[in-house]
């Protein structure tokens, strides 16, 4: 993932120029404070031994404890985790959370593991990073291919090693083990708040909700919940996909029925794809999905999906980056030239970490809030953050992406200076 990391550096470079940031300070901000790389040994169910590379990158903790998810993916490598850790620092500052940024990952295809193997690997990862994580040090959370079950194993392992009940060491846990109501949909809920705040500024492109066509790449935590929320609100979700391809219906997909069937089948058979659902629709490739004639395009899968190769084919009027880094730096320039608005992931998908923050606050206070209470707090935080960004963008007369990087890097610089680190 060298190019993803390089793209993050280029975006920081661009923002640093706007800020007139001295080279030395930029270098301090660019470099992670700590990088841990582990070789995790997993004993497979059949007795074979297999080694997996794992990482935790703690980028910057000037604002508070490090915070960021853990990804299980076969393509995960150190550069990807470094890029994601930097983005976490910036994201937390965009939404004014008292956290720094970190990220973790294991280079593994979790579909190739049994449930018992997945649990052993998750616990082995916690054994490897135990000394550097904790509620006041570094609080991991779910990301691609990790979920509340994985967080439960990890928080349990951390509690066993500490000889203490410390669910606040992880967020994104099940609700009966310290998890927060609303955390499961927090990322997409927050993203839709941002989308609707943006749509207000362009008068919904002169359309009603049911006329606004939406295509969503990815049907995991972020993508499926975004589809459900948008369909419930009356938007026309015309396409959705997973890693193998997608489905399309120009009149709008029956999202609730499709996702209920998909999720039910998937819980029994990991090899099921969204294309196996029986509802009226056409099969399309991920490439075709990205190039559909829609108003709103939501990449909610992985990085580098919109690149120089396909940027000129994108027809959407706004791209909501629910995934981290789905648009490459070069593609971004092309999209801007075509007047396509790119709403930045460091704001758009921050609802997840905002939800995690409220989970952590509840864990620390022993309180339990209702789902409505949590979602209202997330909504307020996302609206405030969008309004701040909108103001910066207009003041600097720039695009949303550049404005988000300029404003977050400036905040990180200020807190580092206040603490005497630079
Ligand atoms: P997930 O594992 O639940 O789902 C990932 C989805 O992407 C799956 O549907 C998978 O089939 C699809 N996918 C994988 N490879 C693909 C490919 N090459 N082409 C098309 N689709 C592909 O993961 P998630 O938690 O939904 O995360 C998705 C994105 O959102 C990631 O970039 C993640 O970093 C970001 N994100 C997630 C959260 C969160 O709370 N879960 C928070 C912030 C950001």
Tab-separated table of C-alpha atoms and ligand atoms in Angstrom:
chain	number	residue	atom	x	y	z
A	1	UNK	CA	0.000	0.000	0.000
A	2	UNK	CA	2.903	2.285	-0.737
A	3	UNK	CA	0.762	4.562	-2.941
A	4	UNK	CA	-1.933	5.024	-0.273
A	5	UNK	CA	0.716	6.126	2.235
A	6	UNK	CA	2.337	8.419	-0.349
A	7	UNK	CA	-1.065	9.957	-1.087
A	8	UNK	CA	-1.590	10.795	2.583
A	9	UNK	CA	1.859	12.440	2.619
A	10	UNK	CA	0.996	14.437	-0.510
A	11	UNK	CA	-2.194	15.704	1.098
A	12	UNK	CA	-0.256	16.737	4.196
A	13	UNK	CA	2.310	18.437	1.974
A	14	UNK	CA	-0.423	20.377	0.180
A	15	UNK	CA	-2.012	21.502	3.468
A	16	UNK	CA	1.386	22.391	4.960
A	17	UNK	CA	1.978	24.792	2.073
A	18	UNK	CA	-1.331	26.548	2.780
A	19	UNK	CA	-0.313	26.780	6.448
A	20	UNK	CA	3.269	27.843	5.676
A	21	UNK	CA	4.339	25.082	8.040
A	22	UNK	CA	8.111	24.945	8.589
A	23	UNK	CA	9.699	21.737	7.195
A	24	UNK	CA	10.888	20.611	10.659
A	25	UNK	CA	7.413	20.823	12.162
A	26	UNK	CA	5.895	19.039	9.198
A	27	UNK	CA	8.414	16.228	9.710
A	28	UNK	CA	7.502	15.889	13.372
A	29	UNK	CA	3.822	15.690	12.479
A	30	UNK	CA	4.409	13.181	9.666
A	31	UNK	CA	6.330	10.629	11.696
A	32	UNK	CA	4.499	8.142	13.925
A	33	UNK	CA	5.598	8.182	17.560
A	34	UNK	CA	5.762	4.381	17.757
A	35	UNK	CA	5.560	1.469	15.323
A	36	UNK	CA	5.146	-2.090	16.550
A	37	UNK	CA	5.450	-5.031	14.197
A	38	UNK	CA	4.727	-8.574	15.365
A	39	UNK	CA	4.961	-12.072	13.955
A	40	UNK	CA	1.916	-13.815	15.392
A	41	UNK	CA	2.032	-17.603	15.485
A	42	UNK	CA	-1.330	-19.314	15.069
A	43	UNK	CA	-1.837	-23.000	15.715
A	44	UNK	CA	-4.437	-24.009	13.133
A	45	UNK	CA	-7.249	-26.419	14.100
A	46	UNK	CA	-5.385	-29.235	12.320
A	47	UNK	CA	-2.200	-28.600	14.348
A	48	UNK	CA	-0.281	-26.743	11.598
A	49	UNK	CA	1.605	-23.601	12.622
A	50	UNK	CA	1.188	-20.400	10.601
A	51	UNK	CA	2.835	-16.988	11.046
A	52	UNK	CA	0.958	-13.723	10.402
A	53	UNK	CA	2.425	-10.218	10.301
A	54	UNK	CA	0.650	-7.744	12.585
A	55	UNK	CA	1.064	-4.036	13.306
A	56	UNK	CA	0.113	-1.244	15.681
A	57	UNK	CA	1.124	2.252	14.637
A	58	UNK	CA	0.716	4.992	17.247
A	59	UNK	CA	0.936	8.172	15.263
A	60	UNK	CA	0.390	11.087	17.630
A	61	UNK	CA	-0.995	11.423	21.159
A	62	UNK	CA	-0.775	15.181	21.677
A	63	UNK	CA	-4.571	15.437	22.000
A	64	UNK	CA	-5.042	12.426	24.305
A	65	UNK	CA	-4.743	8.635	24.256
A	66	UNK	CA	-4.088	7.067	20.855
A	67	UNK	CA	-7.276	5.806	19.204
A	68	UNK	CA	-7.948	3.837	16.027
A	69	UNK	CA	-9.290	0.592	14.621
A	70	UNK	CA	-7.825	-2.822	13.888
A	71	UNK	CA	-8.075	-4.223	10.365
A	72	UNK	CA	-7.829	-7.884	9.317
A	73	UNK	CA	-7.086	-8.005	5.602
A	74	UNK	CA	-4.797	-9.991	3.368
A	75	UNK	CA	-3.374	-6.793	1.780
A	76	UNK	CA	-2.756	-5.018	5.082
A	77	UNK	CA	0.867	-3.936	5.432
A	78	UNK	CA	2.882	-1.413	7.419
A	79	UNK	CA	2.387	1.414	4.919
A	80	UNK	CA	-1.385	0.984	4.970
A	81	UNK	CA	-1.469	0.997	8.771
A	82	UNK	CA	0.819	4.059	8.926
A	83	UNK	CA	-1.412	5.950	6.492
A	84	UNK	CA	-4.541	5.005	8.422
A	85	UNK	CA	-2.912	6.006	11.743
A	86	UNK	CA	-2.085	9.497	10.416
A	87	UNK	CA	-5.660	9.834	9.136
A	88	UNK	CA	-6.939	8.898	12.616
A	89	UNK	CA	-4.972	11.733	14.243
A	90	UNK	CA	-6.422	14.189	11.740
A	91	UNK	CA	-9.937	12.738	11.981
A	92	UNK	CA	-10.033	12.992	15.765
A	93	UNK	CA	-8.993	16.614	15.555
A	94	UNK	CA	-11.589	17.401	12.843
A	95	UNK	CA	-14.364	16.299	15.238
A	96	UNK	CA	-12.606	17.712	18.332
A	97	UNK	CA	-12.194	14.475	20.287
A	98	UNK	CA	-9.683	14.258	23.162
A	99	UNK	CA	-7.750	11.544	21.334
A	100	UNK	CA	-4.626	11.095	19.274
A	101	UNK	CA	-4.461	8.704	16.340
A	102	UNK	CA	-3.379	5.090	15.872
A	103	UNK	CA	-4.239	2.079	13.734
A	104	UNK	CA	-3.614	-1.634	13.838
A	105	UNK	CA	-3.894	-4.562	11.511
A	106	UNK	CA	-3.104	-8.167	10.769
A	107	UNK	CA	-2.207	-9.343	7.307
A	108	UNK	CA	-4.694	-12.213	7.110
A	109	UNK	CA	-7.742	-13.294	5.133
A	110	UNK	CA	-10.166	-13.959	7.996
A	111	UNK	CA	-12.427	-15.975	5.685
A	112	UNK	CA	-9.708	-18.630	5.623
A	113	UNK	CA	-9.889	-19.091	9.418
A	114	UNK	CA	-12.387	-21.001	11.541
A	115	UNK	CA	-14.157	-19.112	14.356
A	116	UNK	CA	-11.821	-20.713	16.923
A	117	UNK	CA	-8.720	-19.742	14.896
A	118	UNK	CA	-9.982	-16.173	14.542
A	119	UNK	CA	-10.424	-15.968	18.314
A	120	UNK	CA	-6.912	-17.332	18.991
A	121	UNK	CA	-5.380	-14.867	16.516
A	122	UNK	CA	-7.303	-11.941	18.057
A	123	UNK	CA	-6.087	-12.880	21.534
A	124	UNK	CA	-2.506	-13.353	20.287
A	125	UNK	CA	-2.619	-9.817	18.859
A	126	UNK	CA	-3.619	-8.405	22.258
A	127	UNK	CA	-0.805	-10.375	23.936
A	128	UNK	CA	1.604	-8.712	21.505
A	129	UNK	CA	0.470	-5.111	22.060
A	130	UNK	CA	-0.716	-5.403	25.679
A	131	UNK	CA	1.968	-3.192	27.192
A	132	UNK	CA	1.285	-0.234	24.894
A	133	UNK	CA	-2.540	-0.157	24.930
A	134	UNK	CA	-5.125	0.695	27.596
A	135	UNK	CA	-7.909	3.161	28.367
A	136	UNK	CA	-5.514	6.056	29.013
A	137	UNK	CA	-2.869	4.939	26.470
A	138	UNK	CA	-4.360	3.558	23.268
A	139	UNK	CA	-7.932	2.359	22.709
A	140	UNK	CA	-8.467	0.129	19.632
A	141	UNK	CA	-11.803	-0.379	17.833
A	142	UNK	CA	-13.209	-2.365	14.869
A	143	UNK	CA	-12.355	-1.726	11.231
A	144	UNK	CA	-12.466	-3.832	8.049
A	145	UNK	CA	-13.235	-7.495	8.885
A	146	UNK	CA	-13.285	-6.954	12.634
A	147	UNK	CA	-16.539	-6.571	14.550
A	148	UNK	CA	-18.035	-6.477	18.045
A	149	UNK	CA	-17.248	-10.181	18.580
A	150	UNK	CA	-13.559	-9.600	17.826
A	151	UNK	CA	-13.597	-6.595	20.198
A	152	UNK	CA	-15.195	-8.784	22.907
A	153	UNK	CA	-12.369	-11.372	22.622
A	154	UNK	CA	-9.754	-8.631	22.647
A	155	UNK	CA	-11.236	-6.717	25.610
A	156	UNK	CA	-11.561	-10.022	27.462
A	157	UNK	CA	-7.928	-10.907	26.767
A	158	UNK	CA	-6.847	-7.452	27.925
A	159	UNK	CA	-8.926	-7.856	31.113
A	160	UNK	CA	-7.420	-11.317	31.771
A	161	UNK	CA	-3.866	-10.026	31.347
A	162	UNK	CA	-4.612	-7.016	33.599
A	163	UNK	CA	-6.394	-9.149	36.178
A	164	UNK	CA	-9.006	-6.386	36.096
A	165	UNK	CA	-12.388	-5.683	34.456
A	166	UNK	CA	-11.417	-3.071	31.857
A	167	UNK	CA	-13.900	-3.020	28.966
A	168	UNK	CA	-12.950	0.634	28.341
A	169	UNK	CA	-9.671	-0.642	26.853
A	170	UNK	CA	-11.539	-1.289	23.553
A	171	UNK	CA	-14.595	0.243	21.868
A	172	UNK	CA	-17.095	-1.213	19.414
A	173	UNK	CA	-17.894	-4.017	21.894
A	174	UNK	CA	-21.231	-5.881	22.126
A	175	UNK	CA	-23.849	-3.909	24.097
A	176	UNK	CA	-23.956	-6.519	26.898
A	177	UNK	CA	-20.181	-6.242	27.406
A	178	UNK	CA	-19.719	-2.491	27.785
A	179	UNK	CA	-20.680	-1.600	24.211
A	180	UNK	CA	-22.758	1.465	23.456
A	181	UNK	CA	-26.160	1.457	21.827
A	182	UNK	CA	-25.819	3.066	18.405
A	183	UNK	CA	-22.080	2.314	17.967
A	184	UNK	CA	-22.841	-0.319	15.312
A	185	UNK	CA	-24.422	2.268	12.994
A	186	UNK	CA	-22.388	5.286	14.174
A	187	UNK	CA	-20.047	5.470	11.148
A	188	UNK	CA	-22.790	5.477	8.541
A	189	UNK	CA	-25.204	7.522	10.647
A	190	UNK	CA	-22.545	10.241	11.025
A	191	UNK	CA	-21.734	10.064	7.311
A	192	UNK	CA	-25.373	10.588	6.345
A	193	UNK	CA	-25.590	13.587	8.705
A	194	UNK	CA	-22.635	15.100	6.809
A	195	UNK	CA	-24.215	14.272	3.435
A	196	UNK	CA	-27.481	15.960	4.394
A	197	UNK	CA	-25.714	19.036	5.772
A	198	UNK	CA	-23.843	19.288	2.474
A	199	UNK	CA	-27.004	18.749	0.409
A	200	UNK	CA	-28.610	21.696	2.211
A	201	UNK	CA	-25.814	23.935	0.917
A	202	UNK	CA	-26.575	22.944	-2.706
A	203	UNK	CA	-30.350	22.883	-2.278
A	204	UNK	CA	-30.389	19.075	-2.822
A	205	UNK	CA	-29.195	19.723	-6.417
A	206	UNK	CA	-32.779	20.900	-7.006
A	207	UNK	CA	-34.156	17.382	-6.464
A	208	UNK	CA	-36.420	15.579	-4.007
A	209	UNK	CA	-34.934	12.759	-1.909
A	210	UNK	CA	-36.501	10.052	-4.049
A	211	UNK	CA	-34.972	11.643	-7.149
A	212	UNK	CA	-31.475	11.551	-5.640
A	213	UNK	CA	-29.852	8.354	-6.859
A	214	UNK	CA	-27.197	6.783	-4.632
A	215	UNK	CA	-24.625	4.052	-5.374
A	216	UNK	CA	-22.759	2.405	-2.488
A	217	UNK	CA	-19.567	0.379	-2.832
A	218	UNK	CA	-19.228	-2.058	0.075
A	219	UNK	CA	-21.860	-3.876	2.080
A	220	UNK	CA	-20.046	-4.275	5.390
A	221	UNK	CA	-20.635	-2.273	8.542
A	222	UNK	CA	-20.289	1.119	6.848
A	223	UNK	CA	-21.967	0.366	3.499
A	224	UNK	CA	-24.917	-1.733	4.644
A	225	UNK	CA	-25.935	0.649	7.419
A	226	UNK	CA	-25.617	3.634	5.080
A	227	UNK	CA	-27.891	1.837	2.598
A	228	UNK	CA	-30.472	1.077	5.276
A	229	UNK	CA	-30.494	4.626	6.643
A	230	UNK	CA	-30.727	6.231	3.199
A	231	UNK	CA	-33.451	3.858	1.974
A	232	UNK	CA	-35.460	4.502	5.158
A	233	UNK	CA	-35.151	8.251	4.610
A	234	UNK	CA	-36.513	7.866	1.068
A	235	UNK	CA	-33.354	8.256	-1.062
A	236	UNK	CA	-33.145	6.041	-4.137
A	237	UNK	CA	-30.337	3.557	-3.497
A	238	UNK	CA	-29.778	2.094	-6.975
A	239	UNK	CA	-26.639	-0.008	-6.453
A	240	UNK	CA	-24.598	-1.767	-3.780
A	241	UNK	CA	-21.656	-4.180	-3.974
A	242	UNK	CA	-19.244	-6.409	-2.102
A	243	UNK	CA	-15.700	-7.436	-3.025
A	244	UNK	CA	-16.895	-9.656	-5.864
A	245	UNK	CA	-19.446	-7.388	-7.570
A	246	UNK	CA	-22.720	-5.612	-7.125
A	247	UNK	CA	-26.407	-5.305	-7.952
A	248	UNK	CA	-28.242	-2.465	-9.702
A	249	UNK	CA	-31.806	-1.350	-10.264
A	250	UNK	CA	-32.389	2.108	-11.783
A	251	UNK	CA	-35.725	2.407	-9.949
A	252	UNK	CA	-34.126	1.733	-6.579
A	253	UNK	CA	-33.226	-1.493	-4.789
A	254	UNK	CA	-35.445	-3.060	-2.097
A	255	UNK	CA	-32.639	-2.477	0.406
A	256	UNK	CA	-34.289	-3.833	3.562
A	257	UNK	CA	-35.323	-7.155	1.988
A	258	UNK	CA	-32.050	-7.553	0.091
A	259	UNK	CA	-29.850	-6.904	3.123
A	260	UNK	CA	-31.974	-9.079	5.425
A	261	UNK	CA	-31.601	-11.983	2.994
A	262	UNK	CA	-27.872	-11.323	2.402
A	263	UNK	CA	-27.002	-11.028	6.090
A	264	UNK	CA	-29.043	-14.094	7.034
A	265	UNK	CA	-27.371	-16.231	4.330
A	266	UNK	CA	-23.921	-14.802	5.085
A	267	UNK	CA	-24.204	-15.734	8.766
A	268	UNK	CA	-24.446	-19.377	7.636
A	269	UNK	CA	-22.076	-19.298	4.656
A	270	UNK	CA	-19.151	-16.817	4.481
A	271	UNK	CA	-18.793	-17.341	0.704
A	272	UNK	CA	-22.188	-15.739	-0.119
A	273	UNK	CA	-22.082	-12.546	-2.199
A	274	UNK	CA	-24.635	-9.737	-2.554
A	275	UNK	CA	-25.146	-10.978	-6.125
A	276	UNK	CA	-26.732	-14.172	-4.707
A	277	UNK	CA	-29.813	-12.274	-3.482
A	278	UNK	CA	-33.030	-13.023	-5.348
A	279	UNK	CA	-34.583	-9.566	-5.777
A	280	UNK	CA	-35.136	-7.856	-9.111
A	281	UNK	CA	-31.820	-6.331	-10.157
A	282	UNK	CA	-28.969	-6.480	-12.619
A	283	UNK	CA	-25.474	-7.761	-11.735
A	284	UNK	CA	-22.707	-5.193	-12.173
A	285	UNK	CA	-18.974	-5.024	-11.480
A	286	UNK	CA	-17.460	-2.726	-8.855
A	287	UNK	CA	-16.037	-0.629	-11.697
A	288	UNK	CA	-19.486	-0.204	-13.248
A	289	UNK	CA	-20.921	0.763	-9.869
A	290	UNK	CA	-18.392	3.551	-9.414
A	291	UNK	CA	-19.150	4.915	-12.879
A	292	UNK	CA	-22.965	4.941	-12.581
A	293	UNK	CA	-24.969	8.022	-13.455
A	294	UNK	CA	-25.985	8.918	-9.880
A	295	UNK	CA	-26.010	12.090	-7.813
A	296	UNK	CA	-24.351	10.520	-4.760
A	297	UNK	CA	-21.526	7.971	-4.794
A	298	UNK	CA	-20.516	6.372	-1.491
A	299	UNK	CA	-17.284	4.371	-1.491
A	300	UNK	CA	-17.572	2.311	1.705
A	301	UNK	CA	-15.042	-0.476	1.111
A	302	UNK	CA	-11.302	0.066	0.751
A	303	UNK	CA	-8.748	2.683	-0.279
A	304	UNK	CA	-7.659	3.571	-3.857
A	305	UNK	CA	-10.978	2.660	-5.507
A	306	UNK	CA	-11.205	5.881	-7.520
A	307	UNK	CA	-7.879	6.511	-9.184
A	308	UNK	CA	-6.488	8.181	-12.271
A	309	UNK	CA	-7.669	5.130	-14.236
A	310	UNK	CA	-11.389	5.701	-13.663
A	311	UNK	CA	-11.670	9.309	-12.391
A	312	UNK	CA	-12.710	10.666	-15.779
A	313	UNK	CA	-15.578	8.138	-15.877
A	314	UNK	CA	-17.113	9.209	-12.553
A	315	UNK	CA	-20.511	10.842	-13.067
A	316	UNK	CA	-21.653	11.456	-9.480
A	317	UNK	CA	-22.099	15.055	-8.306
A	318	UNK	CA	-20.863	14.326	-4.805
A	319	UNK	CA	-18.637	11.583	-3.401
A	320	UNK	CA	-19.123	10.779	0.279
A	321	UNK	CA	-15.920	9.097	1.506
A	322	UNK	CA	-17.315	6.631	4.019
A	323	UNK	CA	-14.214	4.471	3.512
A	324	UNK	CA	-10.751	5.714	4.427
A	325	UNK	CA	-8.791	6.969	1.420
A	326	UNK	CA	-11.041	5.639	-1.389
A	327	UNK	CA	-9.933	8.417	-3.774
A	328	UNK	CA	-6.277	8.744	-4.761
A	329	UNK	CA	-4.515	12.112	-4.739
A	330	UNK	CA	-4.251	12.289	-8.544
A	331	UNK	CA	-7.891	11.318	-8.986
A	332	UNK	CA	-8.907	14.013	-6.508
A	333	UNK	CA	-7.443	16.710	-8.761
A	334	UNK	CA	-9.337	15.314	-11.760
A	335	UNK	CA	-12.629	15.166	-9.881
A	336	UNK	CA	-12.259	18.737	-8.654
A	337	UNK	CA	-11.601	19.862	-12.211
A	338	UNK	CA	-14.899	18.206	-13.182
A	339	UNK	CA	-16.656	20.114	-10.364
A	340	UNK	CA	-17.414	16.942	-8.413
A	341	UNK	CA	-17.554	17.570	-4.669
A	342	UNK	CA	-15.443	15.228	-2.579
A	343	UNK	CA	-16.482	15.114	1.052
A	344	UNK	CA	-13.391	13.998	3.030
A	345	UNK	CA	-13.260	10.721	4.938
A	346	UNK	CA	-11.615	12.364	7.939
A	347	UNK	CA	-14.940	14.097	8.539
A	348	UNK	CA	-17.428	11.792	6.776
A	349	UNK	CA	-16.549	8.539	8.554
A	350	UNK	CA	-15.692	10.149	11.908
A	351	UNK	CA	-19.126	9.160	13.291
A	352	UNK	CA	-17.536	5.794	14.138
A	353	UNK	CA	-14.883	7.245	16.399
A	354	UNK	CA	-17.367	9.759	17.838
A	355	UNK	CA	-19.585	6.776	18.746
A	356	UNK	CA	-16.519	5.049	20.203
A	357	UNK	CA	-15.759	8.132	22.281
A	358	UNK	CA	-19.275	8.081	23.747
A	359	UNK	CA	-18.848	4.358	24.505
A	360	UNK	CA	-15.591	5.115	26.327
A	361	UNK	CA	-17.222	7.995	28.269
A	362	UNK	CA	-20.046	5.647	29.354
A	363	UNK	CA	-17.549	2.933	30.374
A	364	UNK	CA	-15.548	5.420	32.431
A	365	UNK	CA	-18.606	6.889	34.150
A	366	UNK	CA	-20.502	3.603	34.582
A	367	UNK	CA	-23.472	5.190	32.794
A	368	UNK	CA	-25.632	3.606	30.043
A	369	UNK	CA	-27.298	5.921	27.525
A	370	UNK	CA	-30.208	5.056	25.222
A	371	UNK	CA	-29.658	4.654	21.475
A	372	UNK	CA	-31.611	7.873	20.833
A	373	UNK	CA	-29.385	9.784	23.261
A	374	UNK	CA	-26.182	8.488	21.642
A	375	UNK	CA	-27.366	9.204	18.099
A	376	UNK	CA	-28.466	12.707	19.072
A	377	UNK	CA	-25.003	13.417	20.477
A	378	UNK	CA	-23.336	12.017	17.339
A	379	UNK	CA	-25.642	14.097	15.142
A	380	UNK	CA	-24.812	17.293	17.058
A	381	UNK	CA	-21.068	16.628	16.873
A	382	UNK	CA	-21.162	15.872	13.124
A	383	UNK	CA	-23.268	18.953	12.365
A	384	UNK	CA	-20.919	21.206	14.360
A	385	UNK	CA	-17.889	19.682	12.642
A	386	UNK	CA	-19.409	20.118	9.182
A	387	UNK	CA	-20.266	23.763	9.976
A	388	UNK	CA	-16.658	24.378	11.128
A	389	UNK	CA	-15.271	22.798	7.964
A	390	UNK	CA	-17.694	24.698	5.728
A	391	UNK	CA	-16.471	27.925	7.284
A	392	UNK	CA	-12.779	27.051	6.818
A	393	UNK	CA	-13.404	25.968	3.226
A	394	UNK	CA	-15.107	29.272	2.402
A	395	UNK	CA	-12.546	31.343	4.269
A	396	UNK	CA	-9.663	29.702	2.412
A	397	UNK	CA	-11.647	29.572	-0.816
A	398	UNK	CA	-10.627	25.947	-1.297
A	399	UNK	CA	-12.182	22.470	-1.526
A	400	UNK	CA	-13.476	20.368	1.397
A	401	UNK	CA	-10.552	17.934	1.307
A	402	UNK	CA	-7.840	20.570	1.498
A	403	UNK	CA	-9.798	22.511	4.139
A	404	UNK	CA	-10.121	19.408	6.348
A	405	UNK	CA	-6.380	18.690	6.191
A	406	UNK	CA	-5.415	22.337	6.762
A	407	UNK	CA	-7.691	22.746	9.751
A	408	UNK	CA	-6.797	19.419	11.415
A	409	UNK	CA	-3.026	19.778	10.897
A	410	UNK	CA	-3.223	23.272	12.319
A	411	UNK	CA	-5.022	21.987	15.427
A	412	UNK	CA	-2.440	19.224	15.920
A	413	UNK	CA	0.374	21.747	15.504
A	414	UNK	CA	-1.225	24.040	18.096
A	415	UNK	CA	-1.689	21.358	20.756
A	416	UNK	CA	1.856	20.075	20.172
A	417	UNK	CA	3.186	23.573	20.582
A	418	UNK	CA	1.072	24.142	23.716
A	419	UNK	CA	2.466	20.956	25.240
A	420	UNK	CA	6.002	21.999	24.363
A	421	UNK	CA	6.608	19.158	21.925
A	422	UNK	CA	7.548	21.414	19.035
B	1	LIG	P1	-16.359	-4.390	6.656
B	1	LIG	O1	-15.322	-5.418	6.753
B	1	LIG	O2	-17.545	-4.485	7.538
B	1	LIG	O3	-16.885	-4.297	5.132
B	1	LIG	C1	-16.030	-4.084	4.041
B	1	LIG	C2	-16.850	-4.220	2.766
B	1	LIG	O4	-16.019	-3.897	1.647
B	1	LIG	C3	-17.379	-5.623	2.521
B	1	LIG	O5	-18.685	-5.540	2.014
B	1	LIG	C4	-16.441	-6.167	1.433
B	1	LIG	O6	-17.048	-7.146	0.614
B	1	LIG	C5	-16.183	-4.896	0.655
B	1	LIG	N1	-14.938	-4.970	-0.128
B	1	LIG	C6	-13.736	-5.460	0.250
B	1	LIG	N2	-12.850	-5.384	-0.751
B	1	LIG	C7	-13.512	-4.797	-1.786
B	1	LIG	C8	-13.158	-4.447	-3.109
B	1	LIG	N3	-11.924	-4.666	-3.572
B	1	LIG	N4	-14.110	-3.879	-3.887
B	1	LIG	C9	-15.353	-3.669	-3.417
B	1	LIG	N5	-15.749	-3.979	-2.190
B	1	LIG	C10	-14.853	-4.541	-1.392
B	1	LIG	O7	-15.613	-2.992	6.843
B	1	LIG	P2	-16.230	-1.594	7.323
B	1	LIG	O8	-16.064	-1.508	8.779
B	1	LIG	O9	-17.572	-1.419	6.700
B	1	LIG	O10	-15.172	-0.578	6.681
B	1	LIG	C11	-15.291	-0.094	5.346
B	1	LIG	C12	-14.496	1.182	5.211
B	1	LIG	O11	-14.989	2.132	6.168
B	1	LIG	C13	-12.998	1.048	5.494
B	1	LIG	O12	-12.275	1.943	4.699
B	1	LIG	C14	-12.887	1.468	6.956
B	1	LIG	O13	-11.591	1.905	7.301
B	1	LIG	C15	-13.920	2.584	6.978
B	1	LIG	N6	-14.377	2.902	8.322
B	1	LIG	C16	-15.067	1.995	9.072
B	1	LIG	C17	-15.476	2.344	10.358
B	1	LIG	C18	-16.272	1.418	11.222
B	1	LIG	O14	-16.714	1.855	12.292
B	1	LIG	N7	-16.523	0.185	10.837
B	1	LIG	C19	-15.192	3.625	10.856
B	1	LIG	C20	-14.499	4.523	10.057
B	1	LIG	C21	-14.103	4.149	8.791
